[in-house]
PDB file of C-alpha atoms in Angstrom:
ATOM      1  CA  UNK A 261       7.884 102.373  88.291  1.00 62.00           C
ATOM      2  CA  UNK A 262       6.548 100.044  90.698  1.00 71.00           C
ATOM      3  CA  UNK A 263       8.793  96.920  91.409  1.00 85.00           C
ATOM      4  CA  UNK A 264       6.022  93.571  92.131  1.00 85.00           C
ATOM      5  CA  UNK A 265       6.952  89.999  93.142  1.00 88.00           C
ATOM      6  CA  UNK A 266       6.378  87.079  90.212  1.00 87.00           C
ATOM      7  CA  UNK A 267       2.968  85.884  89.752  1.00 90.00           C
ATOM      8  CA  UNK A 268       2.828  82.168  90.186  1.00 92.00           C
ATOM      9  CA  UNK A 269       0.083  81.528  87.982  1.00 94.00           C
ATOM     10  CA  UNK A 270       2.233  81.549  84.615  1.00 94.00           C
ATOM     11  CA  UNK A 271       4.242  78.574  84.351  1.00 95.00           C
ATOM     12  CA  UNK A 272       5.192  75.789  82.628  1.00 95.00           C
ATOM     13  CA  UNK A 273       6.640  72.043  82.900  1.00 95.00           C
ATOM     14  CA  UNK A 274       8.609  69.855  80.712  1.00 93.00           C
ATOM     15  CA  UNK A 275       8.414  66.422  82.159  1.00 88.00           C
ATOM     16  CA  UNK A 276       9.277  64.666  79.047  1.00 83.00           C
ATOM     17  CA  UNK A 277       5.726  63.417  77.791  1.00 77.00           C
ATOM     18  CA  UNK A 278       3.650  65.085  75.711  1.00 78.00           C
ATOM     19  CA  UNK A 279       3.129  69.174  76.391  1.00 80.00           C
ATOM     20  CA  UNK A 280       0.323  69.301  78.534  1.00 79.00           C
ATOM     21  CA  UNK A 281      -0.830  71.969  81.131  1.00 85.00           C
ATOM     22  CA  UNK A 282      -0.260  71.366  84.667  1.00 91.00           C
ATOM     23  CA  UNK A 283      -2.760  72.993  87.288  1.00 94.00           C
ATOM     24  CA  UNK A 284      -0.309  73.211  89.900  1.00 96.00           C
ATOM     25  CA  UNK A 285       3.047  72.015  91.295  1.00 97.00           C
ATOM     26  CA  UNK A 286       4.375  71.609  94.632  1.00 97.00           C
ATOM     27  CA  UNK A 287       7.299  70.665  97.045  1.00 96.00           C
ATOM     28  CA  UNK A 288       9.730  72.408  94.929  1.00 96.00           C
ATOM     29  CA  UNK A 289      12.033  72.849  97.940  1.00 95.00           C
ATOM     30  CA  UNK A 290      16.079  72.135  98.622  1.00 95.00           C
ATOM     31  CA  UNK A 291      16.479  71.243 102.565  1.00 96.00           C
ATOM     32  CA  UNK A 292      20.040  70.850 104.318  1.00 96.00           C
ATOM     33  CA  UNK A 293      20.353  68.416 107.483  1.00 97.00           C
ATOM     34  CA  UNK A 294      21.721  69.838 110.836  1.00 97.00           C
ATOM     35  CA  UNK A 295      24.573  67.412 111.524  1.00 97.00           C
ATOM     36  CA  UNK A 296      24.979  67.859 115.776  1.00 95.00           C
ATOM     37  CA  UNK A 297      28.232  67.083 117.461  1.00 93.00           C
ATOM     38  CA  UNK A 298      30.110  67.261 120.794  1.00 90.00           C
ATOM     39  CA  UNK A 299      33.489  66.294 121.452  1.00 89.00           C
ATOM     40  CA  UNK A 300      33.404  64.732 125.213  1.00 87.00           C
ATOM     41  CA  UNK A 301      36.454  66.690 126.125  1.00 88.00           C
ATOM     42  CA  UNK A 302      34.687  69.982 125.210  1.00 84.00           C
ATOM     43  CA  UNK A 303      34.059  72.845 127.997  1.00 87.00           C
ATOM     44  CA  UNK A 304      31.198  73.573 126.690  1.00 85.00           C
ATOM     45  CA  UNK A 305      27.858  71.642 127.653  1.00 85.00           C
ATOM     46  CA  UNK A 306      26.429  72.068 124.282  1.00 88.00           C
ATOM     47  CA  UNK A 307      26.713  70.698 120.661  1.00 91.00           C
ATOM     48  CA  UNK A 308      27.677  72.578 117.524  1.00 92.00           C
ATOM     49  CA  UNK A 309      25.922  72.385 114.457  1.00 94.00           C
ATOM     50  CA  UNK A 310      27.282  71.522 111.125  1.00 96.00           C
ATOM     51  CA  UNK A 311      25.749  71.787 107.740  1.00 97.00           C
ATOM     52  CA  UNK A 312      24.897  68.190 106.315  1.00 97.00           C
ATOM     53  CA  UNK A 313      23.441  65.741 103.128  1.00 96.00           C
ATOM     54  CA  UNK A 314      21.262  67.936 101.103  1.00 95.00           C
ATOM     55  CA  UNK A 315      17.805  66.307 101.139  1.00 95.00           C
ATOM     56  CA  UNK A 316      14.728  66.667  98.201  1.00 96.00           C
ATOM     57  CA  UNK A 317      11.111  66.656  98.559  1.00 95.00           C
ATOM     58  CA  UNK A 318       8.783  64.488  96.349  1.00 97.00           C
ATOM     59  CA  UNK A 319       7.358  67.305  93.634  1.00 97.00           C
ATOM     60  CA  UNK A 320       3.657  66.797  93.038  1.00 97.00           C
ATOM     61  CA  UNK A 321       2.417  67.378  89.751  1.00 95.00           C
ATOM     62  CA  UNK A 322      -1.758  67.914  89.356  1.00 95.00           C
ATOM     63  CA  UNK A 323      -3.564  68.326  85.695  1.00 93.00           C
ATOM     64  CA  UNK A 324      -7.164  67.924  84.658  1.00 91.00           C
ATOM     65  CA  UNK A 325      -8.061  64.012  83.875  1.00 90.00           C
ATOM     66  CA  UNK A 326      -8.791  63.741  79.758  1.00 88.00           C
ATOM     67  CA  UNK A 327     -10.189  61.015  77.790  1.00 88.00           C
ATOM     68  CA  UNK A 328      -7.810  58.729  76.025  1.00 88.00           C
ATOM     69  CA  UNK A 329      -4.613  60.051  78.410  1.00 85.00           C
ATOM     70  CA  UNK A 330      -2.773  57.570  79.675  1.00 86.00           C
ATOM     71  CA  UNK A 331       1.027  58.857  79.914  1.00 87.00           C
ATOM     72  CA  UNK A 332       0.720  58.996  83.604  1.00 85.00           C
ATOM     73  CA  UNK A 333      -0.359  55.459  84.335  1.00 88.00           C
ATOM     74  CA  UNK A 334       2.020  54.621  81.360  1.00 88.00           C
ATOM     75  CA  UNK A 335       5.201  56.059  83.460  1.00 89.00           C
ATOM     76  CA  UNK A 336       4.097  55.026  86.607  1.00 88.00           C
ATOM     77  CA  UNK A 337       4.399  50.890  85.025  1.00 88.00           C
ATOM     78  CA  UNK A 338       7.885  51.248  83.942  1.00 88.00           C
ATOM     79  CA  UNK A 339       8.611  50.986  87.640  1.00 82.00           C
ATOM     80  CA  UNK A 340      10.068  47.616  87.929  1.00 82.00           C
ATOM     81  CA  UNK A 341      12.498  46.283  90.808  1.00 78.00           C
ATOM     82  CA  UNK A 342      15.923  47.988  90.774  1.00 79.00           C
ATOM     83  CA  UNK A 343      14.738  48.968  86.754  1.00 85.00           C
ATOM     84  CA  UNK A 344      13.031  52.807  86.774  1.00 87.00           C
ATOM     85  CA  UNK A 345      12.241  55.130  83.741  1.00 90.00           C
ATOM     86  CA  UNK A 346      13.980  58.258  85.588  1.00 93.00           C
ATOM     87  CA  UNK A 347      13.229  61.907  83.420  1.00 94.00           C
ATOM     88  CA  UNK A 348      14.865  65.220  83.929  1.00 96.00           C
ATOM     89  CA  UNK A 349      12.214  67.694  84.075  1.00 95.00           C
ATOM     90  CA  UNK A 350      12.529  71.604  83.743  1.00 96.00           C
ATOM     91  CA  UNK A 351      10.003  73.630  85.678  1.00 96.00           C
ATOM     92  CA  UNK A 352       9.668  77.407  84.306  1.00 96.00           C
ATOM     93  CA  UNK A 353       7.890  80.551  85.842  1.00 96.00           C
ATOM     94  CA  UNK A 354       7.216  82.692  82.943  1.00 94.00           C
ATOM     95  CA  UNK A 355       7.441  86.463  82.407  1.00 92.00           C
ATOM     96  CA  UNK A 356       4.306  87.957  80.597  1.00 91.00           C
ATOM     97  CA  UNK A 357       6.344  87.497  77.451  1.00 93.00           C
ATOM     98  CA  UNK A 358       6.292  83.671  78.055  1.00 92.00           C
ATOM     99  CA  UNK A 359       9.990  84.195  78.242  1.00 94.00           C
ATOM    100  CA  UNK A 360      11.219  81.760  82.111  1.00 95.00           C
ATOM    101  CA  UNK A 361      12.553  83.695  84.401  1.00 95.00           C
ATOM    102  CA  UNK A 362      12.752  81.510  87.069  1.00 96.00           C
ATOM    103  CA  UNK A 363      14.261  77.727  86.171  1.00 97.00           C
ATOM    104  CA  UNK A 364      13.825  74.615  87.987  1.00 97.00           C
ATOM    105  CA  UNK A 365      16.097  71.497  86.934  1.00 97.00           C
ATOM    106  CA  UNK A 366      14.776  68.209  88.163  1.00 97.00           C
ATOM    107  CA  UNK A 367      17.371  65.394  87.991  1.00 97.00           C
ATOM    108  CA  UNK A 368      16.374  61.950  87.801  1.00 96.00           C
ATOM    109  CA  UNK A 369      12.449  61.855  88.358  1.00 96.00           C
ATOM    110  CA  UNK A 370      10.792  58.884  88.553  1.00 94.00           C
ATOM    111  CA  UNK A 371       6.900  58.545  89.568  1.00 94.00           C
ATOM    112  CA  UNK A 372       6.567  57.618  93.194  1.00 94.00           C
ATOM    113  CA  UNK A 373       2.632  57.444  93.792  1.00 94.00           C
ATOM    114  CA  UNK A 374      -0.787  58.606  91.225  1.00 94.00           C
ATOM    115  CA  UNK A 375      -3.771  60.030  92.506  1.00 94.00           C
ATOM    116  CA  UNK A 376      -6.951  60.088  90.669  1.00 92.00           C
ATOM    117  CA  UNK A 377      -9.458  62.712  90.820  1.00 91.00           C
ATOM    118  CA  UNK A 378     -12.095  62.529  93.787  1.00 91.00           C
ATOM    119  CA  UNK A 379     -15.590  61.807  92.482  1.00 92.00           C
ATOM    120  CA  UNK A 380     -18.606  63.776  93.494  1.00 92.00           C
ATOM    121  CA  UNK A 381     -22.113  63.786  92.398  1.00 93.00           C
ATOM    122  CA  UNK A 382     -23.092  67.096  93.231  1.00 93.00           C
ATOM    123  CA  UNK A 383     -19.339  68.674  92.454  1.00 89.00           C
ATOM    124  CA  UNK A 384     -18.978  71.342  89.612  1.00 92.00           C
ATOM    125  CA  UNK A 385     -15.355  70.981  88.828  1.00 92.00           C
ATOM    126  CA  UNK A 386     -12.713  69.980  86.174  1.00 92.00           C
ATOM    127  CA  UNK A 387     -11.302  66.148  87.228  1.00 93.00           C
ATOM    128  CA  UNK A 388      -7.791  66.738  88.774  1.00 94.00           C
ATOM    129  CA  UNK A 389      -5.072  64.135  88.472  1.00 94.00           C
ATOM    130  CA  UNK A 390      -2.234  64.202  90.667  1.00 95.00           C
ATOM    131  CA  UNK A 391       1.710  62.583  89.422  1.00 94.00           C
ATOM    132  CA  UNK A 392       4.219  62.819  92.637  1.00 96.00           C
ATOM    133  CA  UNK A 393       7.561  62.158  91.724  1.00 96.00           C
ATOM    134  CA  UNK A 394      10.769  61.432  93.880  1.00 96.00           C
ATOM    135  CA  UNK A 395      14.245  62.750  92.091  1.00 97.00           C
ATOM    136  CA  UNK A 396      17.762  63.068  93.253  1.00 96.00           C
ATOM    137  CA  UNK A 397      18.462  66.787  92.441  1.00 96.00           C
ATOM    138  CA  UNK A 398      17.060  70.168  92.175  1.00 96.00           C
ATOM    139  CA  UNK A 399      18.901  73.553  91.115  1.00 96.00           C
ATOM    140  CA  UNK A 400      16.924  76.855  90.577  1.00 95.00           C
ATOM    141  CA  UNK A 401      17.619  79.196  88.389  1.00 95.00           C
ATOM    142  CA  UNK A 402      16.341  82.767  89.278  1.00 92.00           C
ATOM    143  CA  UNK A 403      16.989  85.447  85.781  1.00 80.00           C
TER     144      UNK A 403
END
């Protein structure tokens, strides 16, 4: 039997409103900084390179705009000064099954910047919102 990489089409995303379908997520990435450093007494004419701070990128969250849904816009006005409604959210790759096989923990999400959907005249498409979030934390999961 042939072994295949994950499709990542079948997924799903608890973000701590209602269950809704997302189109698409990205900037699910974990980054270290290079920390560079010479000692002036060194023979060497060169720095070494040290593992830093561990930095996130913003997720971006996109779903289709409904009637009558405002959870977005309702998140993104609990940002006050120094006062943020901050969510864990749990990002799942499913298995055919709808079993996750691949977990993403999001700690401390709070909504950063909205995006409604471009308007068109001639366009024959679903209305896309977009949600990007900053957090302090991701861990994944893989099995």
């Amino acid at each position: 039997m042939a072994n295949y990489p994950l499709p990542k089409f079948h997924f799903q995303v608890d973000w701590g409103g209602t269950r809704i379908g997302f189109t698409e997520v990205t900037g699910l990435q974990i980054e270290t900084e290079v920390v560079e450093y010479r000692e002036g007494s060194s023979k060497e004419y060169n720095k070494i390179k040290m593992p830093g701070m561990r930095k996130y990128g913003n997720i971006t969250l996109k779903r289709g705009t409904f009637a009558n849904d405002n959870e977005f816009y309702d998140w993104m006005n609990t940002v006050k000064l120094n006062q943020i409604d901050r969510r864990d959210l749990t990002i799942n790759l499913l298995n055919e099954e709808h079993q996750p096989v691949v977990t993403w923990s999001v700690k401390n999400a709070f909504p950063v910047k909205i995006q409604s959907a471009d308007l068109k005249a001639d366009a024959n498409e679903a209305a896309i919102e977009t949600l990007e979030v900053a957090h302090e934390g991701l861990t994944i999961k893989n099995g």
